């Protein structure tokens, strides 16, 4: 039972699109990730995903609209909804999602991360 | 599917110890709450609770230690662990916990909130 300082944890890694686990509760995980550039279009069959911007901003691209998420804002993508995060500049994001969630959802490709580090 | 701005939501209420629901995903809820002063000692039988400080700071009092949680830090209280948040000055906190979580856990008293507002 130790507190987690978000800035300290974000300082521990530099890679993009590679979520790190920083907490776990009720079968859900808290992950930190740095985005830069466009990700891949995907959806999650069984998981809703929360994106909270800790530093910077990004665009959540959906099929029918684009939503700019700024620092201090969060966005929930419901299960089944196709989406693509896109960050012009690097952005630091905190994720809340079920432990089983795969970063690329239904799309398995070079960006897929199957074994996430705990930091 | 709309984004949530934390500052805008915190501006909508002033009362202490009364969580407001601002998001729901995977059977979990995101709640915002303002703490001031000491709360009541309690535990949650079946729910782990995450406290993320958005503005200010507070002390998470546990039976064997006190942990100061500052802005940009979070703390997870596992189910069954007796705790008491205590804030010398007002603090703004984001909670992440199962929808069924009662704010006072096993202690039912005047501070217990059974019907939370969505804001």
PDB file of C-alpha atoms in Angstrom:
ATOM      1  CA  UNK A   1       0.000   0.000   0.000  1.00  0.00           C
ATOM      2  CA  UNK A   2       2.083   2.868  -1.332  1.00  0.00           C
ATOM      3  CA  UNK A   3       0.889   6.018  -3.047  1.00  0.00           C
ATOM      4  CA  UNK A   4       1.697   6.511  -6.734  1.00  0.00           C
ATOM      5  CA  UNK A   5       3.070   9.794  -8.051  1.00  0.00           C
ATOM      6  CA  UNK A   6       2.077  10.119 -11.699  1.00  0.00           C
ATOM      7  CA  UNK A   7       4.976  12.392 -12.734  1.00  0.00           C
ATOM      8  CA  UNK A   8       7.517  10.077 -11.128  1.00  0.00           C
ATOM      9  CA  UNK A   9       6.070   7.095 -12.975  1.00  0.00           C
ATOM     10  CA  UNK A  10       5.907   8.882 -16.344  1.00  0.00           C
ATOM     11  CA  UNK A  11       9.600   9.781 -15.906  1.00  0.00           C
ATOM     12  CA  UNK A  12      10.471   6.078 -15.909  1.00  0.00           C
ATOM     13  CA  UNK A  13       9.744   5.443 -19.593  1.00  0.00           C
ATOM     14  CA  UNK A  14       9.917   7.136 -22.983  1.00  0.00           C
ATOM     15  CA  UNK A  15       8.385   4.705 -25.450  1.00  0.00           C
ATOM     16  CA  UNK A  16       5.091   5.474 -27.147  1.00  0.00           C
ATOM     17  CA  UNK A  17       1.967   3.300 -27.332  1.00  0.00           C
ATOM     18  CA  UNK A  18       3.283   0.916 -24.663  1.00  0.00           C
ATOM     19  CA  UNK A  19       1.084   1.032 -21.529  1.00  0.00           C
ATOM     20  CA  UNK A  20       2.679   0.378 -18.124  1.00  0.00           C
ATOM     21  CA  UNK A  21       0.680  -0.938 -15.164  1.00  0.00           C
ATOM     22  CA  UNK A  22       0.767   1.289 -12.076  1.00  0.00           C
ATOM     23  CA  UNK A  23      -2.225  -0.006 -10.130  1.00  0.00           C
ATOM     24  CA  UNK A  24      -4.835  -2.744  -9.940  1.00  0.00           C
ATOM     25  CA  UNK A  25      -8.231  -2.828  -8.250  1.00  0.00           C
ATOM     26  CA  UNK A  26     -11.466  -4.754  -8.642  1.00  0.00           C
ATOM     27  CA  UNK A  27     -10.150  -6.589 -11.702  1.00  0.00           C
ATOM     28  CA  UNK A  28      -9.353  -3.277 -13.371  1.00  0.00           C
ATOM     29  CA  UNK A  29      -5.933  -1.816 -14.063  1.00  0.00           C
ATOM     30  CA  UNK A  30      -4.541   1.690 -13.982  1.00  0.00           C
ATOM     31  CA  UNK A  31      -2.047   2.127 -16.801  1.00  0.00           C
ATOM     32  CA  UNK A  32       0.137   5.005 -17.925  1.00  0.00           C
ATOM     33  CA  UNK A  33       0.965   5.491 -21.581  1.00  0.00           C
ATOM     34  CA  UNK A  34       2.585   8.101 -23.816  1.00  0.00           C
ATOM     35  CA  UNK A  35       0.989   8.673 -27.203  1.00  0.00           C
ATOM     36  CA  UNK A  36       2.566  10.359 -30.205  1.00  0.00           C
ATOM     37  CA  UNK A  37       1.207  10.328 -33.732  1.00  0.00           C
ATOM     38  CA  UNK A  38      -1.785   8.302 -34.916  1.00  0.00           C
ATOM     39  CA  UNK A  39      -2.499   4.867 -33.424  1.00  0.00           C
ATOM     40  CA  UNK A  40      -4.396   2.111 -35.200  1.00  0.00           C
ATOM     41  CA  UNK A  41      -8.175   1.984 -35.656  1.00  0.00           C
ATOM     42  CA  UNK A  42      -9.596  -0.689 -33.356  1.00  0.00           C
ATOM     43  CA  UNK A  43     -12.336  -1.546 -30.896  1.00  0.00           C
ATOM     44  CA  UNK A  44     -12.634  -3.659 -27.751  1.00  0.00           C
ATOM     45  CA  UNK A  45     -15.317  -6.307 -27.815  1.00  0.00           C
ATOM     46  CA  UNK A  46     -15.875  -6.514 -24.055  1.00  0.00           C
ATOM     47  CA  UNK A  47     -14.133  -3.571 -22.410  1.00  0.00           C
ATOM     48  CA  UNK A  48     -14.974   0.088 -21.862  1.00  0.00           C
ATOM     49  CA  UNK A  49     -11.855   2.274 -21.722  1.00  0.00           C
ATOM     50  CA  UNK A  50     -11.221   5.520 -19.867  1.00  0.00           C
ATOM     51  CA  UNK A  51      -8.546   7.960 -21.093  1.00  0.00           C
ATOM     52  CA  UNK A  52      -7.506  10.758 -18.693  1.00  0.00           C
ATOM     53  CA  UNK A  53      -5.004  13.305 -20.015  1.00  0.00           C
ATOM     54  CA  UNK A  54      -2.317  14.085 -17.439  1.00  0.00           C
ATOM     55  CA  UNK A  55      -0.152  16.268 -19.717  1.00  0.00           C
ATOM     56  CA  UNK A  56      -0.707  17.545 -23.240  1.00  0.00           C
ATOM     57  CA  UNK A  57      -3.676  16.779 -25.461  1.00  0.00           C
ATOM     58  CA  UNK A  58      -4.811  14.383 -28.167  1.00  0.00           C
ATOM     59  CA  UNK A  59      -7.657  13.777 -30.548  1.00  0.00           C
ATOM     60  CA  UNK A  60      -9.907  10.782 -29.999  1.00  0.00           C
ATOM     61  CA  UNK A  61     -10.990   9.932 -33.522  1.00  0.00           C
ATOM     62  CA  UNK A  62     -14.333   8.171 -33.794  1.00  0.00           C
ATOM     63  CA  UNK A  63     -16.140   7.210 -36.988  1.00  0.00           C
ATOM     64  CA  UNK A  64     -18.579  10.112 -36.736  1.00  0.00           C
ATOM     65  CA  UNK A  65     -16.616  12.766 -34.833  1.00  0.00           C
ATOM     66  CA  UNK A  66     -13.258  13.871 -33.468  1.00  0.00           C
ATOM     67  CA  UNK A  67     -12.972  14.888 -29.806  1.00  0.00           C
ATOM     68  CA  UNK A  68      -9.994  16.847 -28.497  1.00  0.00           C
ATOM     69  CA  UNK A  69      -9.093  15.689 -24.978  1.00  0.00           C
ATOM     70  CA  UNK A  70      -7.057  18.237 -23.038  1.00  0.00           C
ATOM     71  CA  UNK A  71      -5.123  18.085 -19.789  1.00  0.00           C
ATOM     72  CA  UNK A  72      -7.524  17.488 -16.899  1.00  0.00           C
ATOM     73  CA  UNK A  73     -10.154  15.906 -19.125  1.00  0.00           C
ATOM     74  CA  UNK A  74     -11.229  12.308 -19.598  1.00  0.00           C
ATOM     75  CA  UNK A  75     -13.139  10.387 -22.219  1.00  0.00           C
ATOM     76  CA  UNK A  76     -14.765   6.962 -22.001  1.00  0.00           C
ATOM     77  CA  UNK A  77     -14.879   4.811 -25.126  1.00  0.00           C
ATOM     78  CA  UNK A  78     -17.640   2.210 -24.666  1.00  0.00           C
ATOM     79  CA  UNK A  79     -17.026  -1.381 -25.725  1.00  0.00           C
ATOM     80  CA  UNK A  80     -17.636  -2.026 -29.410  1.00  0.00           C
ATOM     81  CA  UNK A  81     -16.933   1.559 -30.482  1.00  0.00           C
ATOM     82  CA  UNK A  82     -14.203   1.880 -33.096  1.00  0.00           C
ATOM     83  CA  UNK A  83     -11.652   4.555 -32.207  1.00  0.00           C
ATOM     84  CA  UNK A  84      -8.153   5.833 -32.928  1.00  0.00           C
ATOM     85  CA  UNK A  85      -6.174   8.080 -30.569  1.00  0.00           C
ATOM     86  CA  UNK A  86      -4.086  10.617 -32.477  1.00  0.00           C
ATOM     87  CA  UNK A  87      -1.588  12.966 -30.821  1.00  0.00           C
ATOM     88  CA  UNK A  88       0.150  15.714 -32.769  1.00  0.00           C
ATOM     89  CA  UNK A  89       2.624  16.170 -29.883  1.00  0.00           C
ATOM     90  CA  UNK A  90       3.478  13.688 -27.164  1.00  0.00           C
ATOM     91  CA  UNK A  91       0.711  13.321 -24.592  1.00  0.00           C
ATOM     92  CA  UNK A  92       0.690  11.555 -21.227  1.00  0.00           C
ATOM     93  CA  UNK A  93      -2.429   9.525 -20.565  1.00  0.00           C
ATOM     94  CA  UNK A  94      -3.757   7.518 -17.633  1.00  0.00           C
ATOM     95  CA  UNK A  95      -5.988   4.574 -18.569  1.00  0.00           C
ATOM     96  CA  UNK A  96      -8.594   2.743 -16.477  1.00  0.00           C
ATOM     97  CA  UNK A  97      -9.726  -0.508 -17.987  1.00  0.00           C
ATOM     98  CA  UNK A  98     -10.219  -4.199 -17.250  1.00  0.00           C
ATOM     99  CA  UNK A  99      -7.010  -6.134 -16.718  1.00  0.00           C
ATOM    100  CA  UNK A 100      -7.765  -8.220 -19.827  1.00  0.00           C
ATOM    101  CA  UNK A 101      -7.769  -5.216 -22.189  1.00  0.00           C
ATOM    102  CA  UNK A 102      -5.387  -5.463 -25.158  1.00  0.00           C
ATOM    103  CA  UNK A 103      -4.083  -2.098 -26.359  1.00  0.00           C
ATOM    104  CA  UNK A 104      -4.985  -2.704 -30.007  1.00  0.00           C
ATOM    105  CA  UNK A 105      -8.282  -4.434 -29.215  1.00  0.00           C
ATOM    106  CA  UNK A 106      -9.471  -6.525 -32.165  1.00  0.00           C
ATOM    107  CA  UNK A 107      -6.452  -5.594 -34.314  1.00  0.00           C
ATOM    108  CA  UNK A 108      -3.375  -7.715 -33.711  1.00  0.00           C
ATOM    109  CA  UNK A 109      -0.304  -6.132 -35.263  1.00  0.00           C
ATOM    110  CA  UNK A 110       3.188  -4.816 -34.509  1.00  0.00           C
ATOM    111  CA  UNK A 111       1.765  -2.336 -32.011  1.00  0.00           C
ATOM    112  CA  UNK A 112       0.056  -5.029 -29.940  1.00  0.00           C
ATOM    113  CA  UNK A 113       1.497  -5.373 -26.418  1.00  0.00           C
ATOM    114  CA  UNK A 114       0.709  -8.643 -24.715  1.00  0.00           C
ATOM    115  CA  UNK A 115       2.952  -8.515 -21.617  1.00  0.00           C
ATOM    116  CA  UNK A 116       2.835  -5.147 -19.907  1.00  0.00           C
ATOM    117  CA  UNK A 117       5.441  -4.060 -17.391  1.00  0.00           C
ATOM    118  CA  UNK A 118       4.524  -3.059 -13.869  1.00  0.00           C
ATOM    119  CA  UNK A 119       6.392   0.127 -12.995  1.00  0.00           C
TER     120      UNK A 119
ATOM    121  CA  UNK B   1     -19.964  10.018 -25.590  1.00  0.00           C
ATOM    122  CA  UNK B   2     -18.786  13.398 -24.393  1.00  0.00           C
ATOM    123  CA  UNK B   3     -15.504  14.265 -22.724  1.00  0.00           C
ATOM    124  CA  UNK B   4     -15.505  15.302 -19.075  1.00  0.00           C
ATOM    125  CA  UNK B   5     -13.547  18.333 -17.866  1.00  0.00           C
ATOM    126  CA  UNK B   6     -12.673  17.817 -14.213  1.00  0.00           C
ATOM    127  CA  UNK B   7     -12.430  21.519 -13.284  1.00  0.00           C
ATOM    128  CA  UNK B   8     -15.794  22.249 -14.881  1.00  0.00           C
ATOM    129  CA  UNK B   9     -17.396  19.412 -12.916  1.00  0.00           C
ATOM    130  CA  UNK B  10     -15.795  20.390  -9.600  1.00  0.00           C
ATOM    131  CA  UNK B  11     -17.158  23.919 -10.118  1.00  0.00           C
ATOM    132  CA  UNK B  12     -20.708  22.523 -10.039  1.00  0.00           C
ATOM    133  CA  UNK B  13     -20.763  21.664  -6.334  1.00  0.00           C
ATOM    134  CA  UNK B  14     -19.443  22.863  -2.991  1.00  0.00           C
ATOM    135  CA  UNK B  15     -20.523  20.296  -0.434  1.00  0.00           C
ATOM    136  CA  UNK B  16     -17.986  18.078   1.283  1.00  0.00           C
ATOM    137  CA  UNK B  17     -18.003  14.274   1.564  1.00  0.00           C
ATOM    138  CA  UNK B  18     -20.739  13.922  -1.049  1.00  0.00           C
ATOM    139  CA  UNK B  19     -19.433  12.097  -4.148  1.00  0.00           C
ATOM    140  CA  UNK B  20     -20.933  12.929  -7.553  1.00  0.00           C
ATOM    141  CA  UNK B  21     -20.912  10.474 -10.444  1.00  0.00           C
ATOM    142  CA  UNK B  22     -19.172  11.705 -13.597  1.00  0.00           C
ATOM    143  CA  UNK B  23     -18.564   8.465 -15.459  1.00  0.00           C
ATOM    144  CA  UNK B  24     -19.332   4.765 -15.542  1.00  0.00           C
ATOM    145  CA  UNK B  25     -17.480   1.873 -17.190  1.00  0.00           C
ATOM    146  CA  UNK B  26     -17.218  -1.864 -16.686  1.00  0.00           C
ATOM    147  CA  UNK B  27     -19.449  -1.752 -13.598  1.00  0.00           C
ATOM    148  CA  UNK B  28     -17.142   0.829 -12.038  1.00  0.00           C
ATOM    149  CA  UNK B  29     -17.891   4.482 -11.426  1.00  0.00           C
ATOM    150  CA  UNK B  30     -15.798   7.621 -11.617  1.00  0.00           C
ATOM    151  CA  UNK B  31     -16.818  10.015  -8.855  1.00  0.00           C
ATOM    152  CA  UNK B  32     -15.688  13.476  -7.840  1.00  0.00           C
ATOM    153  CA  UNK B  33     -15.700  14.536  -4.211  1.00  0.00           C
ATOM    154  CA  UNK B  34     -14.455  17.418  -2.077  1.00  0.00           C
ATOM    155  CA  UNK B  35     -13.010  16.524   1.322  1.00  0.00           C
ATOM    156  CA  UNK B  36     -12.501  18.862   4.250  1.00  0.00           C
ATOM    157  CA  UNK B  37     -11.681  17.828   7.794  1.00  0.00           C
ATOM    158  CA  UNK B  38     -11.635  14.251   9.081  1.00  0.00           C
ATOM    159  CA  UNK B  39     -14.075  11.668   7.683  1.00  0.00           C
ATOM    160  CA  UNK B  40     -15.235   8.560   9.547  1.00  0.00           C
ATOM    161  CA  UNK B  41     -13.184   5.403  10.069  1.00  0.00           C
ATOM    162  CA  UNK B  42     -14.594   2.645   7.855  1.00  0.00           C
ATOM    163  CA  UNK B  43     -13.774  -0.150   5.460  1.00  0.00           C
ATOM    164  CA  UNK B  44     -15.385  -1.683   2.392  1.00  0.00           C
ATOM    165  CA  UNK B  45     -16.019  -5.401   2.542  1.00  0.00           C
ATOM    166  CA  UNK B  46     -15.937  -6.089  -1.188  1.00  0.00           C
ATOM    167  CA  UNK B  47     -14.531  -3.028  -2.930  1.00  0.00           C
ATOM    168  CA  UNK B  48     -11.065  -1.648  -3.559  1.00  0.00           C
ATOM    169  CA  UNK B  49     -11.056   2.149  -3.802  1.00  0.00           C
ATOM    170  CA  UNK B  50      -8.788   4.479  -5.746  1.00  0.00           C
ATOM    171  CA  UNK B  51      -8.276   8.104  -4.622  1.00  0.00           C
ATOM    172  CA  UNK B  52      -6.603  10.479  -7.102  1.00  0.00           C
ATOM    173  CA  UNK B  53      -5.908  14.019  -5.887  1.00  0.00           C
ATOM    174  CA  UNK B  54      -6.822  16.601  -8.521  1.00  0.00           C
ATOM    175  CA  UNK B  55      -6.242  19.694  -6.343  1.00  0.00           C
ATOM    176  CA  UNK B  56      -4.807  20.068  -2.841  1.00  0.00           C
ATOM    177  CA  UNK B  57      -3.732  17.255  -0.570  1.00  0.00           C
ATOM    178  CA  UNK B  58      -5.019  15.033   2.214  1.00  0.00           C
ATOM    179  CA  UNK B  59      -3.861  12.412   4.648  1.00  0.00           C
ATOM    180  CA  UNK B  60      -5.034   8.841   4.220  1.00  0.00           C
ATOM    181  CA  UNK B  61      -5.078   7.564   7.779  1.00  0.00           C
ATOM    182  CA  UNK B  62      -4.621   3.824   8.148  1.00  0.00           C
ATOM    183  CA  UNK B  63      -4.349   1.871  11.378  1.00  0.00           C
ATOM    184  CA  UNK B  64      -0.575   1.515  11.072  1.00  0.00           C
ATOM    185  CA  UNK B  65       0.470   4.589   9.095  1.00  0.00           C
ATOM    186  CA  UNK B  66      -0.560   7.943   7.649  1.00  0.00           C
ATOM    187  CA  UNK B  67       0.068   8.656   3.962  1.00  0.00           C
ATOM    188  CA  UNK B  68      -0.036  12.187   2.559  1.00  0.00           C
ATOM    189  CA  UNK B  69      -1.556  12.151  -0.933  1.00  0.00           C
ATOM    190  CA  UNK B  70      -0.647  15.225  -2.980  1.00  0.00           C
ATOM    191  CA  UNK B  71      -1.923  16.634  -6.251  1.00  0.00           C
ATOM    192  CA  UNK B  72      -1.070  14.247  -9.081  1.00  0.00           C
ATOM    193  CA  UNK B  73      -0.860  11.242  -6.776  1.00  0.00           C
ATOM    194  CA  UNK B  74      -3.207   8.329  -6.206  1.00  0.00           C
ATOM    195  CA  UNK B  75      -3.647   5.738  -3.506  1.00  0.00           C
ATOM    196  CA  UNK B  76      -5.534   2.447  -3.612  1.00  0.00           C
ATOM    197  CA  UNK B  77      -7.193   1.215  -0.418  1.00  0.00           C
ATOM    198  CA  UNK B  78      -7.760  -2.544  -0.781  1.00  0.00           C
ATOM    199  CA  UNK B  79     -11.049  -4.054   0.370  1.00  0.00           C
ATOM    200  CA  UNK B  80     -11.166  -4.817   4.079  1.00  0.00           C
ATOM    201  CA  UNK B  81      -8.612  -2.165   5.034  1.00  0.00           C
ATOM    202  CA  UNK B  82      -9.873   0.336   7.608  1.00  0.00           C
ATOM    203  CA  UNK B  83      -9.149   3.918   6.609  1.00  0.00           C
ATOM    204  CA  UNK B  84     -10.071   7.531   7.236  1.00  0.00           C
ATOM    205  CA  UNK B  85      -9.382  10.389   4.800  1.00  0.00           C
ATOM    206  CA  UNK B  86      -8.463  13.599   6.608  1.00  0.00           C
ATOM    207  CA  UNK B  87      -7.981  16.945   4.854  1.00  0.00           C
ATOM    208  CA  UNK B  88      -6.692  20.010   6.705  1.00  0.00           C
ATOM    209  CA  UNK B  89      -7.758  22.194   3.770  1.00  0.00           C
ATOM    210  CA  UNK B  90     -10.320  21.417   1.105  1.00  0.00           C
ATOM    211  CA  UNK B  91      -9.079  18.872  -1.409  1.00  0.00           C
ATOM    212  CA  UNK B  92     -10.562  17.757  -4.728  1.00  0.00           C
ATOM    213  CA  UNK B  93     -10.478  14.024  -5.282  1.00  0.00           C
ATOM    214  CA  UNK B  94     -11.403  11.700  -8.137  1.00  0.00           C
ATOM    215  CA  UNK B  95     -12.568   8.246  -7.048  1.00  0.00           C
ATOM    216  CA  UNK B  96     -12.595   5.079  -9.079  1.00  0.00           C
ATOM    217  CA  UNK B  97     -14.540   2.230  -7.511  1.00  0.00           C
ATOM    218  CA  UNK B  98     -17.340  -0.296  -8.135  1.00  0.00           C
ATOM    219  CA  UNK B  99     -20.772   1.215  -8.659  1.00  0.00           C
ATOM    220  CA  UNK B 100     -22.003  -0.480  -5.477  1.00  0.00           C
ATOM    221  CA  UNK B 101     -19.502   1.271  -3.201  1.00  0.00           C
ATOM    222  CA  UNK B 102     -21.022   3.169  -0.272  1.00  0.00           C
ATOM    223  CA  UNK B 103     -18.985   6.196   0.824  1.00  0.00           C
ATOM    224  CA  UNK B 104     -18.921   5.205   4.492  1.00  0.00           C
ATOM    225  CA  UNK B 105     -18.473   1.482   3.809  1.00  0.00           C
ATOM    226  CA  UNK B 106     -19.490  -0.575   6.828  1.00  0.00           C
ATOM    227  CA  UNK B 107     -20.407   2.486   8.895  1.00  0.00           C
ATOM    228  CA  UNK B 108     -23.910   3.782   8.304  1.00  0.00           C
ATOM    229  CA  UNK B 109     -24.333   7.261   9.767  1.00  0.00           C
ATOM    230  CA  UNK B 110     -25.249  10.850   8.932  1.00  0.00           C
ATOM    231  CA  UNK B 111     -22.422  11.015   6.401  1.00  0.00           C
ATOM    232  CA  UNK B 112     -23.700   8.018   4.426  1.00  0.00           C
ATOM    233  CA  UNK B 113     -24.863   8.915   0.904  1.00  0.00           C
ATOM    234  CA  UNK B 114     -27.134   6.357  -0.717  1.00  0.00           C
ATOM    235  CA  UNK B 115     -28.329   8.190  -3.831  1.00  0.00           C
ATOM    236  CA  UNK B 116     -25.527   9.967  -5.635  1.00  0.00           C
ATOM    237  CA  UNK B 117     -26.157  12.651  -8.226  1.00  0.00           C
ATOM    238  CA  UNK B 118     -24.844  12.377 -11.748  1.00  0.00           C
ATOM    239  CA  UNK B 119     -23.319  15.706 -12.739  1.00  0.00           C
TER     240      UNK B 119
END
